[in-house]
Each structure stands twice: as C-alpha cells, then as structure tokens.
Tab-separated table of C-alpha atoms in Angstrom:
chain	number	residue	atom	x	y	z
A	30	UNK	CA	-13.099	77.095	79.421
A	31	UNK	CA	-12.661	73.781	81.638
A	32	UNK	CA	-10.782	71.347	80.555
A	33	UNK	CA	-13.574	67.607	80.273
A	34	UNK	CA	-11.792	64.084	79.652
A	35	UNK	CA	-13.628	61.393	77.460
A	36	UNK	CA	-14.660	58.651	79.348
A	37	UNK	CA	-17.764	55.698	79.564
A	38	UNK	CA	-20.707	55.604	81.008
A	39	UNK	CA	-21.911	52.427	81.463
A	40	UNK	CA	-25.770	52.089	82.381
A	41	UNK	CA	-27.222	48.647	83.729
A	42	UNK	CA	-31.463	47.962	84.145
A	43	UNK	CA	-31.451	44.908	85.610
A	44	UNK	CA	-34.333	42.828	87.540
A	45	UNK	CA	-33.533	43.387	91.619
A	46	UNK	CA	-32.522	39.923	92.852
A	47	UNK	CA	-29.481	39.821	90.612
A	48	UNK	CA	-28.524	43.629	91.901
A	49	UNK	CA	-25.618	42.383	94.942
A	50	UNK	CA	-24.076	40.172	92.007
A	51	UNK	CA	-23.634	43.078	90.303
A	52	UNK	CA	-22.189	45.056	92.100
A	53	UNK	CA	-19.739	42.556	93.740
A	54	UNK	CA	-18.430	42.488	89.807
A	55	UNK	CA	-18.649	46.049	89.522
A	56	UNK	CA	-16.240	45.605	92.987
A	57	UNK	CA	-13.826	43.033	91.461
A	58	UNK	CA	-13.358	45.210	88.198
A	59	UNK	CA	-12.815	48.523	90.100
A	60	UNK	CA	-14.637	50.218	89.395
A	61	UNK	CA	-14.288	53.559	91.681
A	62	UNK	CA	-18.030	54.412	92.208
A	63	UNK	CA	-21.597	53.667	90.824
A	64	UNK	CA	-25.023	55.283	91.402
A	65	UNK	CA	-28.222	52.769	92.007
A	66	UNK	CA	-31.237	54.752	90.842
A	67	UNK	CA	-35.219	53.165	91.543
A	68	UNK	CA	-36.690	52.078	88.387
A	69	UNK	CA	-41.141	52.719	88.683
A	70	UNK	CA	-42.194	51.115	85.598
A	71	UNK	CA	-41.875	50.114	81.761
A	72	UNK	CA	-42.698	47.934	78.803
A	73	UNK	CA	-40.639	45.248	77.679
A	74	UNK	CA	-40.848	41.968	75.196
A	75	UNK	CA	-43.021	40.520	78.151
A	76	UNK	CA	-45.643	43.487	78.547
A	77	UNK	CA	-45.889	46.312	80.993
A	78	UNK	CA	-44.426	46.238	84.720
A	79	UNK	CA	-44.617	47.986	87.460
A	80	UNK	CA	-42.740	48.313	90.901
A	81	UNK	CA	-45.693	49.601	92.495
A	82	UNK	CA	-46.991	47.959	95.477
A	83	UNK	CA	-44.806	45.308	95.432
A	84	UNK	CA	-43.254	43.604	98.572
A	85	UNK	CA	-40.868	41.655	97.597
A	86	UNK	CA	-38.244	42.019	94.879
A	87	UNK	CA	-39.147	39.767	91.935
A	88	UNK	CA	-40.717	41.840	89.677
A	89	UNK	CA	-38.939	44.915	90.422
A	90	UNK	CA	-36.118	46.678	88.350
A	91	UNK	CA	-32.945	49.016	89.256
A	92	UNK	CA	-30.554	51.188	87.571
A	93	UNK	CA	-26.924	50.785	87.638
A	94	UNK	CA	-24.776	53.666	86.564
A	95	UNK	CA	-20.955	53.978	86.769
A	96	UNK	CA	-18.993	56.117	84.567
A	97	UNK	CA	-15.201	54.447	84.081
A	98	UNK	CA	-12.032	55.289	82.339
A	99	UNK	CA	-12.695	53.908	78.425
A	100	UNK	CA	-9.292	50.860	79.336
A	101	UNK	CA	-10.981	49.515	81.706
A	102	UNK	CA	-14.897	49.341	79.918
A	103	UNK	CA	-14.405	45.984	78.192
A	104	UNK	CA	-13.293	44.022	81.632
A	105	UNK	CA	-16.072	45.605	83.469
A	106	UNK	CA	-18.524	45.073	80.336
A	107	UNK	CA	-16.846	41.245	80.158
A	108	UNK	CA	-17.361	40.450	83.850
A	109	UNK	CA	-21.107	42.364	83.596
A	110	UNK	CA	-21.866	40.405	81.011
A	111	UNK	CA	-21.321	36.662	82.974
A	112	UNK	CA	-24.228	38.434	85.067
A	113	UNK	CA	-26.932	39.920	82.532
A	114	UNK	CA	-26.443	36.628	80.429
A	115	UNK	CA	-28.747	34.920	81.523
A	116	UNK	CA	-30.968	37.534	83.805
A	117	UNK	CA	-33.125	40.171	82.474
A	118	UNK	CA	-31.547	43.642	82.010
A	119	UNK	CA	-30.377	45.971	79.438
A	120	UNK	CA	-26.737	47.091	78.999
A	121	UNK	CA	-25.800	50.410	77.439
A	122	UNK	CA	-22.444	51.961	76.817
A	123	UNK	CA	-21.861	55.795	75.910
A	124	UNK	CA	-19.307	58.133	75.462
A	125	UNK	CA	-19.721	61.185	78.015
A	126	UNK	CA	-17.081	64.296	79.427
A	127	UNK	CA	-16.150	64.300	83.245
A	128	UNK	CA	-14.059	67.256	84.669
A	129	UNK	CA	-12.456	65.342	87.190
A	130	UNK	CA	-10.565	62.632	85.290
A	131	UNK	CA	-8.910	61.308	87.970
A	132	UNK	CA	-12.096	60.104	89.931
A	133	UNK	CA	-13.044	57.725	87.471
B	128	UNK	CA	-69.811	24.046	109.964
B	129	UNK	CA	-70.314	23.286	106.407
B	130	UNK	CA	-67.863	23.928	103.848
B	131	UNK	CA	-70.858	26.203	102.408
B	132	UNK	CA	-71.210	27.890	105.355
B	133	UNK	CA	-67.526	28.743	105.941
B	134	UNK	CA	-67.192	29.485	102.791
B	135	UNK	CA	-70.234	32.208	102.188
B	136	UNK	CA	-69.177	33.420	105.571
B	137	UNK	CA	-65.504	34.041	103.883
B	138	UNK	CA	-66.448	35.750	100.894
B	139	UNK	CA	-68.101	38.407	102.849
B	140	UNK	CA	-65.025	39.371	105.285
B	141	UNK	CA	-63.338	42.402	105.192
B	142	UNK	CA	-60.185	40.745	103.911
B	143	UNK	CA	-61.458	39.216	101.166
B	144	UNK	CA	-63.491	42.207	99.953
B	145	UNK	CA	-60.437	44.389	100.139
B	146	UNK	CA	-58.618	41.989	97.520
B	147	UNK	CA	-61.189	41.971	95.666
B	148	UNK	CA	-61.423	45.726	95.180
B	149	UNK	CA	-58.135	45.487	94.420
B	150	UNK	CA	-58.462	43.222	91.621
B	151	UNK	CA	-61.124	44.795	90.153
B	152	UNK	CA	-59.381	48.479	90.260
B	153	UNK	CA	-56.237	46.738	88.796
B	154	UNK	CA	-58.643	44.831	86.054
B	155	UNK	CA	-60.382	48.195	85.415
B	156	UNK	CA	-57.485	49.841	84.795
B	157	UNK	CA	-57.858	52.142	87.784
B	158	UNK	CA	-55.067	54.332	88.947
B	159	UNK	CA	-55.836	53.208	92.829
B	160	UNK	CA	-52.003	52.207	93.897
B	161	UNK	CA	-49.887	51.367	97.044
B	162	UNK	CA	-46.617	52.604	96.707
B	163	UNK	CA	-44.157	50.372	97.004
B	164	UNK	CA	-42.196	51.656	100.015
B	165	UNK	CA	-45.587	51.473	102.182
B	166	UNK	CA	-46.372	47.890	100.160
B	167	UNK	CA	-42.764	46.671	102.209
B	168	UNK	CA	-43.315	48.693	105.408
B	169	UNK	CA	-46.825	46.751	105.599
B	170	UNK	CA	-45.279	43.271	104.704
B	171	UNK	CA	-42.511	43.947	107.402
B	172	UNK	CA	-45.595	44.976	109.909
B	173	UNK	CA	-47.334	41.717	108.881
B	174	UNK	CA	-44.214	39.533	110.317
B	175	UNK	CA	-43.404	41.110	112.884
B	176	UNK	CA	-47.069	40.971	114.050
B	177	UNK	CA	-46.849	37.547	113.761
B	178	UNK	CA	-43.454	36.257	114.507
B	179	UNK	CA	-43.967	38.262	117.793
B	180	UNK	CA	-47.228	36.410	118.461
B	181	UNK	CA	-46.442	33.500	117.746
B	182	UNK	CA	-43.568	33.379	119.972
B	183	UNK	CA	-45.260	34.347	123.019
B	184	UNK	CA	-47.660	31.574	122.051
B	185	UNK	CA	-44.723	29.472	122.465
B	186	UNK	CA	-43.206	30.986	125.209
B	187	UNK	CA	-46.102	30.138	127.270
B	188	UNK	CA	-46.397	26.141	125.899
B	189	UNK	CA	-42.584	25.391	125.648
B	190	UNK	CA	-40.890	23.391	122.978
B	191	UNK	CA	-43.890	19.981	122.807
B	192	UNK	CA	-42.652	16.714	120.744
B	193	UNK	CA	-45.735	17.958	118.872
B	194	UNK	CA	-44.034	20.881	117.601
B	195	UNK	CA	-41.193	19.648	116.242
B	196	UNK	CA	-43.143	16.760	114.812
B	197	UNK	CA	-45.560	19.006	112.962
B	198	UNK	CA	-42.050	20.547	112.049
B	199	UNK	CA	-40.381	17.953	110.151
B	200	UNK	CA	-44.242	17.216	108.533
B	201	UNK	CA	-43.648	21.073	106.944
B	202	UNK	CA	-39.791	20.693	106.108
B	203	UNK	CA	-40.921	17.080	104.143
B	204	UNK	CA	-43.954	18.395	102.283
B	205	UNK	CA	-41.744	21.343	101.143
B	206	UNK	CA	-39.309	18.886	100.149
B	207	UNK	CA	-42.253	16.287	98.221
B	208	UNK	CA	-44.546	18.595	97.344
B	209	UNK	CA	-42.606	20.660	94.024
B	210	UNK	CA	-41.216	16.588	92.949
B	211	UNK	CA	-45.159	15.816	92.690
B	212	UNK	CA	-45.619	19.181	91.122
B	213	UNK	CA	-42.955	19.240	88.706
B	214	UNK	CA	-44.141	15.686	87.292
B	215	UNK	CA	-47.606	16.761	86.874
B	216	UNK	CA	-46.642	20.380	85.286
B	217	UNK	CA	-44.490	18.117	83.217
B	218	UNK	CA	-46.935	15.626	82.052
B	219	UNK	CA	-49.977	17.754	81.481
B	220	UNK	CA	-48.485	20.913	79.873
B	221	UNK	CA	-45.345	21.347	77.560
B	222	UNK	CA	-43.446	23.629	80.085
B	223	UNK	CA	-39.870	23.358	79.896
B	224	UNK	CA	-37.994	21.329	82.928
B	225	UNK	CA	-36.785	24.600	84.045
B	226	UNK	CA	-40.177	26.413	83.718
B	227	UNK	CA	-42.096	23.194	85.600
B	228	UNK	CA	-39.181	23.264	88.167
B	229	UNK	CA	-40.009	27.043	88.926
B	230	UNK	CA	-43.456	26.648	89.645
B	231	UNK	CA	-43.072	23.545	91.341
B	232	UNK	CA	-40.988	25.529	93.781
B	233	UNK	CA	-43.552	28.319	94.373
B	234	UNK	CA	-45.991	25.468	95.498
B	235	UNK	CA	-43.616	23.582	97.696
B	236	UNK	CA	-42.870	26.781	99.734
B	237	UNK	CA	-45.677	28.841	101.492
B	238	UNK	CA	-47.519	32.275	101.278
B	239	UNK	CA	-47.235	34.168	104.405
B	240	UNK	CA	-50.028	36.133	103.751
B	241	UNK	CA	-52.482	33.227	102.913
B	242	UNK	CA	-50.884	32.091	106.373
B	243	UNK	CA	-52.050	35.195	108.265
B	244	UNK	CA	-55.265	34.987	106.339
B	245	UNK	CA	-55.814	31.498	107.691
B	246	UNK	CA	-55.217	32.496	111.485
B	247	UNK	CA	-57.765	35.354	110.950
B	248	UNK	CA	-60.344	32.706	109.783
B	249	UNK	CA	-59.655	30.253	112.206
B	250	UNK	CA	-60.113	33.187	115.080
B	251	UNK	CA	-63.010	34.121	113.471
B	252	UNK	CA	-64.414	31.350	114.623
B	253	UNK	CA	-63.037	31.805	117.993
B	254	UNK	CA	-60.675	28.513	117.617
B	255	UNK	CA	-57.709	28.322	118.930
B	256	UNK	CA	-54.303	27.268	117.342
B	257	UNK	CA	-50.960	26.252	118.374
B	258	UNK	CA	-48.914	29.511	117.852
B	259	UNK	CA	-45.393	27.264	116.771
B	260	UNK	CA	-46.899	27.046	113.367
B	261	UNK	CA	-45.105	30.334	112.198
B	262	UNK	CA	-42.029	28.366	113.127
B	263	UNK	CA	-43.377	25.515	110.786
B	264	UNK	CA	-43.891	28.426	108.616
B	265	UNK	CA	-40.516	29.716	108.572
B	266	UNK	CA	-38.961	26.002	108.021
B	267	UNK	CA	-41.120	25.633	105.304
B	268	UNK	CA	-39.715	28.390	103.280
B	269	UNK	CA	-36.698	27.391	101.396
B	270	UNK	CA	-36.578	23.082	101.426
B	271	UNK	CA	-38.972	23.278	98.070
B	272	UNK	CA	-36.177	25.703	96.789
B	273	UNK	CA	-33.960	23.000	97.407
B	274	UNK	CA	-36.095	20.265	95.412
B	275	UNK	CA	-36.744	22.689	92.303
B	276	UNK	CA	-32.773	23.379	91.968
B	277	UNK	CA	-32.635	19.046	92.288
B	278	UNK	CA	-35.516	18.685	89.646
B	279	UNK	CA	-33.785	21.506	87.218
B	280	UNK	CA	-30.430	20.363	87.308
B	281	UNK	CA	-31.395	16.359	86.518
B	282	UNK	CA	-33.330	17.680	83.632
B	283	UNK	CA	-31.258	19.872	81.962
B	284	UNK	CA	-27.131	19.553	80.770
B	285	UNK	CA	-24.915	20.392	83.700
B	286	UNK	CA	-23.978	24.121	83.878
B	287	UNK	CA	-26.995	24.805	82.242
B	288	UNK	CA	-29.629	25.295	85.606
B	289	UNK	CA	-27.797	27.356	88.067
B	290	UNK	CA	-26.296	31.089	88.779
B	291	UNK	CA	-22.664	31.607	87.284
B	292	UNK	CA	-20.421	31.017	90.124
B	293	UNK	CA	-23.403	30.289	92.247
B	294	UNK	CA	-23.603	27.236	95.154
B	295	UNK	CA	-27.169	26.245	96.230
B	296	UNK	CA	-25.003	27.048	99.869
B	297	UNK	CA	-25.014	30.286	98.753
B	298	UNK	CA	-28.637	30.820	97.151
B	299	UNK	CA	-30.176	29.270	100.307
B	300	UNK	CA	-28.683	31.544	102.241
B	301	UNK	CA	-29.852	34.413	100.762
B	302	UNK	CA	-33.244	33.115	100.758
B	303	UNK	CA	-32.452	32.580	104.328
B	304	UNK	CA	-31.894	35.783	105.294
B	305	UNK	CA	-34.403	37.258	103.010
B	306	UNK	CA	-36.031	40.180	104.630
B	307	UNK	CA	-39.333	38.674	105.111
B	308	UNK	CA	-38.009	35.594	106.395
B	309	UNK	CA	-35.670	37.370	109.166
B	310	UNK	CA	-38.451	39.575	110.137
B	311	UNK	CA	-40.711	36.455	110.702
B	312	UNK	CA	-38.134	34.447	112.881
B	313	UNK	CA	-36.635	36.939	114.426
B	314	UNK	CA	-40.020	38.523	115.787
B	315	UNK	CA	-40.634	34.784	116.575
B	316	UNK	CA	-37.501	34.509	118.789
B	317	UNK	CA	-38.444	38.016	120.703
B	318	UNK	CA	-41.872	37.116	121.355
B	319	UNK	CA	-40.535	33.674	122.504
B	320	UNK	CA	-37.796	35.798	125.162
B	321	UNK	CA	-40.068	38.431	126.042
B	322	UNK	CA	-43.419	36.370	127.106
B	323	UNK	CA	-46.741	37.545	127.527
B	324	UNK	CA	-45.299	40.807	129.250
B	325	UNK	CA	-43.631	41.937	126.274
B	326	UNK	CA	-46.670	41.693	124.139
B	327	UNK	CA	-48.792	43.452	126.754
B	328	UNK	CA	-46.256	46.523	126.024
B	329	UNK	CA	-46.917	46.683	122.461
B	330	UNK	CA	-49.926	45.180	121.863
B	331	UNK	CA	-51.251	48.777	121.141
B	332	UNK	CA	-48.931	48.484	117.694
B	333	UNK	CA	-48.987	44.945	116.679
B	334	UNK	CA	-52.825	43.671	117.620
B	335	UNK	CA	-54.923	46.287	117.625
B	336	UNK	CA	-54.602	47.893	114.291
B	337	UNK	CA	-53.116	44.079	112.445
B	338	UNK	CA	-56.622	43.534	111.533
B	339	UNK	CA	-57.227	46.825	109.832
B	340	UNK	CA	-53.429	46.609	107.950
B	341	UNK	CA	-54.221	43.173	106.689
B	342	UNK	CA	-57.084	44.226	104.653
B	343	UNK	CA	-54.745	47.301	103.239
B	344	UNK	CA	-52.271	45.055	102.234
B	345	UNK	CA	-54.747	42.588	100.828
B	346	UNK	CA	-55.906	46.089	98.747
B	347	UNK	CA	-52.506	46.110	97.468
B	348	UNK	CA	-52.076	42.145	96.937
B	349	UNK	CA	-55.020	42.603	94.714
B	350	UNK	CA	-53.953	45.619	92.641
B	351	UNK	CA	-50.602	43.445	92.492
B	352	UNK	CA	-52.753	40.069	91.409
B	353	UNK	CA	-54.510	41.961	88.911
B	354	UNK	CA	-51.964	43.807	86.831
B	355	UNK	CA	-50.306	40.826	86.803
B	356	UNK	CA	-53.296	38.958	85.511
B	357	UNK	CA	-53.838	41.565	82.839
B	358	UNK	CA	-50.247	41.343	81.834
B	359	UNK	CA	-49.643	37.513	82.281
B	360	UNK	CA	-52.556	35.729	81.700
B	361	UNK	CA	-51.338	34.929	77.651
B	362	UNK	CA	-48.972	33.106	79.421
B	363	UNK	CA	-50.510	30.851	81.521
B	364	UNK	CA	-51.925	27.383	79.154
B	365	UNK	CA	-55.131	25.728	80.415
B	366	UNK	CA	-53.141	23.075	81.661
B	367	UNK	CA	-51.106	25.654	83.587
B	368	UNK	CA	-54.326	27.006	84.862
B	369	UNK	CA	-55.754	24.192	86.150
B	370	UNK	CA	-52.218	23.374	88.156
B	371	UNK	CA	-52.944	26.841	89.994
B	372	UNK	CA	-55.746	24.989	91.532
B	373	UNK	CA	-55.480	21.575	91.471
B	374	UNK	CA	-52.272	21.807	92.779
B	375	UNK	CA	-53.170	23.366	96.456
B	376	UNK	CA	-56.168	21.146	96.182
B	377	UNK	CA	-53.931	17.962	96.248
B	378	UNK	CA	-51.103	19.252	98.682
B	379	UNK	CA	-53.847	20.029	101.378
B	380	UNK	CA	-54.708	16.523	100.879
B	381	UNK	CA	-51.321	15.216	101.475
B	382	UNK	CA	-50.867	17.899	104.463
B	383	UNK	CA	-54.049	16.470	106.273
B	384	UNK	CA	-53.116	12.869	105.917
B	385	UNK	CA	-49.798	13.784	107.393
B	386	UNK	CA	-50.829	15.775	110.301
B	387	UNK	CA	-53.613	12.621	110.925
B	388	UNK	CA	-51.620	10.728	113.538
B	389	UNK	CA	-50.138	14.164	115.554
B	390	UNK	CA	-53.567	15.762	117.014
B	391	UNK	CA	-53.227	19.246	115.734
B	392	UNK	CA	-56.153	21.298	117.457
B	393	UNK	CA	-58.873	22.233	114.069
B	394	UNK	CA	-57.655	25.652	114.261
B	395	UNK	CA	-53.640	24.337	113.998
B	396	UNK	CA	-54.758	21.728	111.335
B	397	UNK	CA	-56.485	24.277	109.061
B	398	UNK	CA	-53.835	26.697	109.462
B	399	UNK	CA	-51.115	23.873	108.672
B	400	UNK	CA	-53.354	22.837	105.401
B	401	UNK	CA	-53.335	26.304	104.376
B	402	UNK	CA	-49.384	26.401	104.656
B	403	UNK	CA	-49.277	23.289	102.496
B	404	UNK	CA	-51.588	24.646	100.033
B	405	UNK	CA	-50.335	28.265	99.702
B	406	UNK	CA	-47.747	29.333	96.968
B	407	UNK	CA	-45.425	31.667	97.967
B	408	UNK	CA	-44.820	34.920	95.806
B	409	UNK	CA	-42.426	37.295	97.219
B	410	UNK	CA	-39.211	34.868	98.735
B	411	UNK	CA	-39.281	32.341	96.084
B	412	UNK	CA	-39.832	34.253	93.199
B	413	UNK	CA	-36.625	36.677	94.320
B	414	UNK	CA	-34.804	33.135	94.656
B	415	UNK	CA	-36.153	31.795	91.178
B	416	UNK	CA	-34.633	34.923	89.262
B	417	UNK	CA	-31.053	33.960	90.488
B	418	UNK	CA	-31.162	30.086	90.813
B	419	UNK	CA	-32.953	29.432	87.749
B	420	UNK	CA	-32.992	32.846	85.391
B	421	UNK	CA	-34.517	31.251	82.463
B	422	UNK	CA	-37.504	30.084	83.846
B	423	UNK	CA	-40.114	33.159	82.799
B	424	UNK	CA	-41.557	34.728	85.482
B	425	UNK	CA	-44.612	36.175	83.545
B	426	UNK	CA	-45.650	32.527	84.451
B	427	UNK	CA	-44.625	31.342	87.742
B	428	UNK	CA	-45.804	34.995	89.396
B	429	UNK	CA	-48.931	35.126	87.280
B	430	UNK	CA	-50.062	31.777	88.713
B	431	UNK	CA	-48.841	31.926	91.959
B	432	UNK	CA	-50.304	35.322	92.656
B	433	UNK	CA	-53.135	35.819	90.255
B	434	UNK	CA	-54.572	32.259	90.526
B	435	UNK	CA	-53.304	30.330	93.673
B	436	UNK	CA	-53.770	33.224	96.146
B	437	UNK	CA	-57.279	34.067	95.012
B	438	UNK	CA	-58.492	30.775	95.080
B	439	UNK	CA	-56.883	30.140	98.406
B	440	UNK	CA	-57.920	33.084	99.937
B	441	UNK	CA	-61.616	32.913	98.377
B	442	UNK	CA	-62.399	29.535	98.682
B	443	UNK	CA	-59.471	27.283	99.873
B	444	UNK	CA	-59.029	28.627	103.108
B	445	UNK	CA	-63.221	27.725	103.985
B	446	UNK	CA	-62.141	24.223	102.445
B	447	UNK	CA	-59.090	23.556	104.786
B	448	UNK	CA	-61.399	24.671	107.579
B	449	UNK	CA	-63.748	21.920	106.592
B	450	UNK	CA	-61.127	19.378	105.948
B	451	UNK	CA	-59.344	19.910	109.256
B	452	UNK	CA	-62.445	19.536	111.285
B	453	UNK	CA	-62.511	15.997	110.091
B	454	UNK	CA	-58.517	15.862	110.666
B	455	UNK	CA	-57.778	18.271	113.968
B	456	UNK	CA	-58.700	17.182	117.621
C-alpha cells in the first residue's frame, strides 16, 4: 500500500481584483505551489452572480487552492486573512493525504 | 436636428436594439449568453479599433494647443466631477461616505463603450470629430479614482478607507495598466507611428467588421445590464436612482460649459459630453474592490451599468448631440 502524509488544503474564492494580492502573500508565506481554477457562477448573501459575459474583472470570482504542510497553515491562513478581511471571499481549511510529502 | 429627431433616430439603430435584446433576454430569464472569454476578446477588439484610429487621426493633425487644452478640461472634470457627486449622493440618500465615494468615482471616470457609441452617432450623421479625444479618453480614466480615495479617506477614521499595505501610487498604477486602458493607449500610440498607411493595411480587421462587433458586444452589455438589474435593483434607493440620471445630466452640463471657449467641432463636443457623462463599469469597478472593499458593489455596478449606460446610450447620447450643436463650431 503507499505510504500518504497528512497535510492542509487550503481553498480561497475570492472576487478577481484582489487575486495578485493573494498570491504575492501566498509568495511571502511559501508556500511551494497553488492552483487558480475559473469560478462560472453562484449565490451568495448578495444574490446570484455570474462571470458570464463579463469584460472586466469586478464581478468575477476565482479559486485559490494550495495544499501546505499543517506548521506552516496558520502563517499562511494569518497573512490570507489581512487580504479576505475586508474583500469578498470564502476561506476553507481541510485535512487531505498527499503521497509526495516533500512537495508541499 | 432636434433633440426629438436625434433621439427617435437613436432608438432605432442597430446598436441600441442589440442592447436592448439583451436586456430583455437577461430580464426574461433567457439562457442567450456571451461567454466571457469572447465578452474580453470583443472589449480588447473595441480598443484597439479605436486607439488605432484615433491615432492616425492624430498622426495626420499633430499635437494642436487644442488638444491638450481639451485634455486638461477631461483630467479636471474627472477630478470635480465625483466631489460634486459624492455631496449630492451624500445629501439626498443615506449612503455611507464610502458607498457615495464609490459611485462618485464611477461617474467621474468614463465608459469606453458609451464613448465608441458616441463616435458611431456622431458619424452617423456624417460629422466629423477630432480623433485626440480617445487620448482625452484615456486621461480621463483614473483622476476621479484619485478624488473618491480623497473623499473616502476625509470621511472615514484613518486606516479605515484603503487596501492593507496599499499606496494610492500603487492602486493607480494598476488601474493604469489595466488591460483595457493599455490596449486603448497603446493602439493610440501605433496608429499615431504608423499613419494613414498602417491603417490602410488593416483596415480589413479593425473598420470593416467594428460596426457589426459593437452591436455583439452591446448584446452582451445588455445581458450583463440586465442580470445585474434583476439581481441589484433592491439595492439601489430612489434617491440612488435618480443620481443614475441626474448625475450624467449635470456633468454634460459642466462638460459643455467647459469646452465653450476651445471650439471643439459638434461632432468632438458631443463626443467630449458623452465622456463627461458616461460612468465607467469595467476599470473602476476592478479599482473600487481593492481601494475601497467595503463599498457594495451590488450598488455602484447596478447603477453604473443597469441605469447610467442605458440612459446614456438610449437617450443621452441624442441629448449631447443636441447640446453640442449649440456648444461645438
């Protein structure tokens, strides 16, 4: 059987604009690699959204995910939290099994 | 022509149709959509079509005192017009400083799309204008930005109005270089080096179909306009309402007292009167959600796009064509 280590996933929605600051903190902490996925559309407090057809980047929401080693989580969570303070976005923290420990 | 006339003549042009099916799909809950890859490919088309034009324009008339006088008359009603907007938001409704000082922004700045809808009524009507006003276009961006980040932070306790860590320096900049806007200028600038010859070389791309691409992305402005209207209207006070269209009503006056004295040409003048008027939705809003976070944008982009840019492109646009035949030489 192969042999998984524990470690945290940390997944970010956050609004567009905000996306470089993110990542620059992601940067600082560092964290060895994140994943940006496209976010198409949702319901929140506000109402419904959609990205479609829009041109610019207000409006429209993207998907951070980084999976790092469970001693570092709470400075990356710390310094992503200066960030998604005050902008909209959703944090969520979960415990998942890599094989490669040593990449993360 | 009367503002009637212009007007009824308006309502019936392709452009305006195609928004309008737009907002009625969106309203009708249709599932008629743009993705939003094409939605940015168009917007980049848009600027490039004319940033390029324009520069040739100004490639052929050189740099004029008029030009950079009609200029700083852009960069100071960007810089007045969200101080006069923010007061009024603030006396009529009961916005929050930070709320008032968003929207005020999106008013100081400019729509480039309500820009390119101008030029296309203004050659409808086979007038001419002076081809430096997507330079005045460009300048006119970010100053209201500027003025709303002034306006938020004397209302509000310091540390309270801007980005962690963040310098206005810094925010401007990346409005600055905001794809739209580096599109714009820099098409500007190659158009301005390459002349008359360069746009004889790819006219086939950026003139022949821009007419034809407008009116898809004013489809998709519309679809855009109306979800958001269907979404956002709850937010949006009568007071708030009424800003949507008082508000370009009052900065087209300023903008035609202004441009008075200079001796724009009609077609210049009602395309500069548009710029005043519009309300930009795709830089400012982007700049809104990282200089001022907790201003809601369920409001600001609701009004700017599902109010302002309907009434402009309806029936504002006919009534800066009216005004600046009184005002333009």
């Amino acid at each position: 059987m192969v042999q998984t280590h524990l470690k945290k996933r940390i997944e970010i929605i956050l609004e567009a604009p905000a996306l470089h600051r993110l990542t620059d903190r992601l940067n600082q902490a560092g964290v060895t690699g994140y994943t940006i996925v496209p976010v198409l559309a949702g319901r929140g407090r506000d109402g419904s959204w959609s990205a479609e057809g829009l041109a610019g980047d207000a409006g429209r929401l993207v998907m951070i995910i980084s999976i790092v080693d469970a001693a570092k989580a709470d400075d990356v969570l710390e310094r992503v939290y200066t960030l998604l303070a005050r902008q909209i976005g959703i944090v969520t923290v979960s415990d998942v099994q890599v094989i490669r420990a040593d990449h993360f | 022509m009367s503002f009637l006339e212009l007007a009824s003549q308006n309502l019936v042009s392709p452009m305006v149709l195609f928004f309008a099916l737009g907002l009625a799909a969106a309203l009708a809950r249709s599932d008629l959509s743009i993705p939003e890859a094409v939605a940015k490919t168009i917007a980049l088309y848009l600027m490039m079509s004319i940033g390029f034009k324009g520069g040739v324009e100004v490639a052929k008339s050189g740099i004029t005192t008029l030009m950079l006088l009609v200029m700083l008359a852009g960069v100071l009603l960007s810089f007045i017009i969200p101080v006069i907007g923010f007061f009024a938001l603030r006396a009529v409704s009961r916005l929050s400083a930070v709320d008032a000082a968003a929207i005020a922004a999106h008013y100081g700045s400019i729509s480039i799309v309500t820009f390119v809808a101008a030029t296309e009524a203004v050659r409808g009507l086979g007038l001419p204008f002076e081809g430096f006003l997507v330079a005045v276009a460009a300048v006119m961006e970010t100053p209201a930005i500027l003025s709303a980040l002034l306006l938020a932070r004397r209302a509000q306790p310091a540390g309270q109005t801007q980005g962690e860590g963040e310098s206005a320096g810094a925010l401007i900049r990346e409005v600055g270089l905001n794809s739209s806007v580096v599109m714009l200028v820099g098409s500007f600038f190659i158009g301005w080096a390459t002349g008359a010859k360069g746009l004889a070389m790819i006219a086939p791309f950026i003139v022949d179909p821009f007419r034809g691409v407008l009116c898809l992305f004013l489809l998709d402005m519309g679809l855009v306009a109306g979800r958001g209207m269907r979404e956002g209207a709850r937010h949006l006070s009568p007071p708030v309402l009424a800003f949507g269209i008082l508000m370009p009503l009052f900065s087209a006056a300023v903008a035609a007292l202004l441009i008075l004295p200079l001796g724009l040409s009609v077609g210049g003048a009602a395309v500069f009167i548009t710029l005043a008027a519009s309300a930009s939705y795709i830089a400012v809003p982007a700049a809104m959600r990282l200089a001022l976070p907790e201003a809601k944008p369920a409001i600001y982009l609701t009004l700017s796009l599902g109010v302002t840019f309907p009434f402009n492109l309806a029936l504002g646009i006919p009534l800066y064509l009216a005004i600046a035949q009184r005002v333009g030489l």
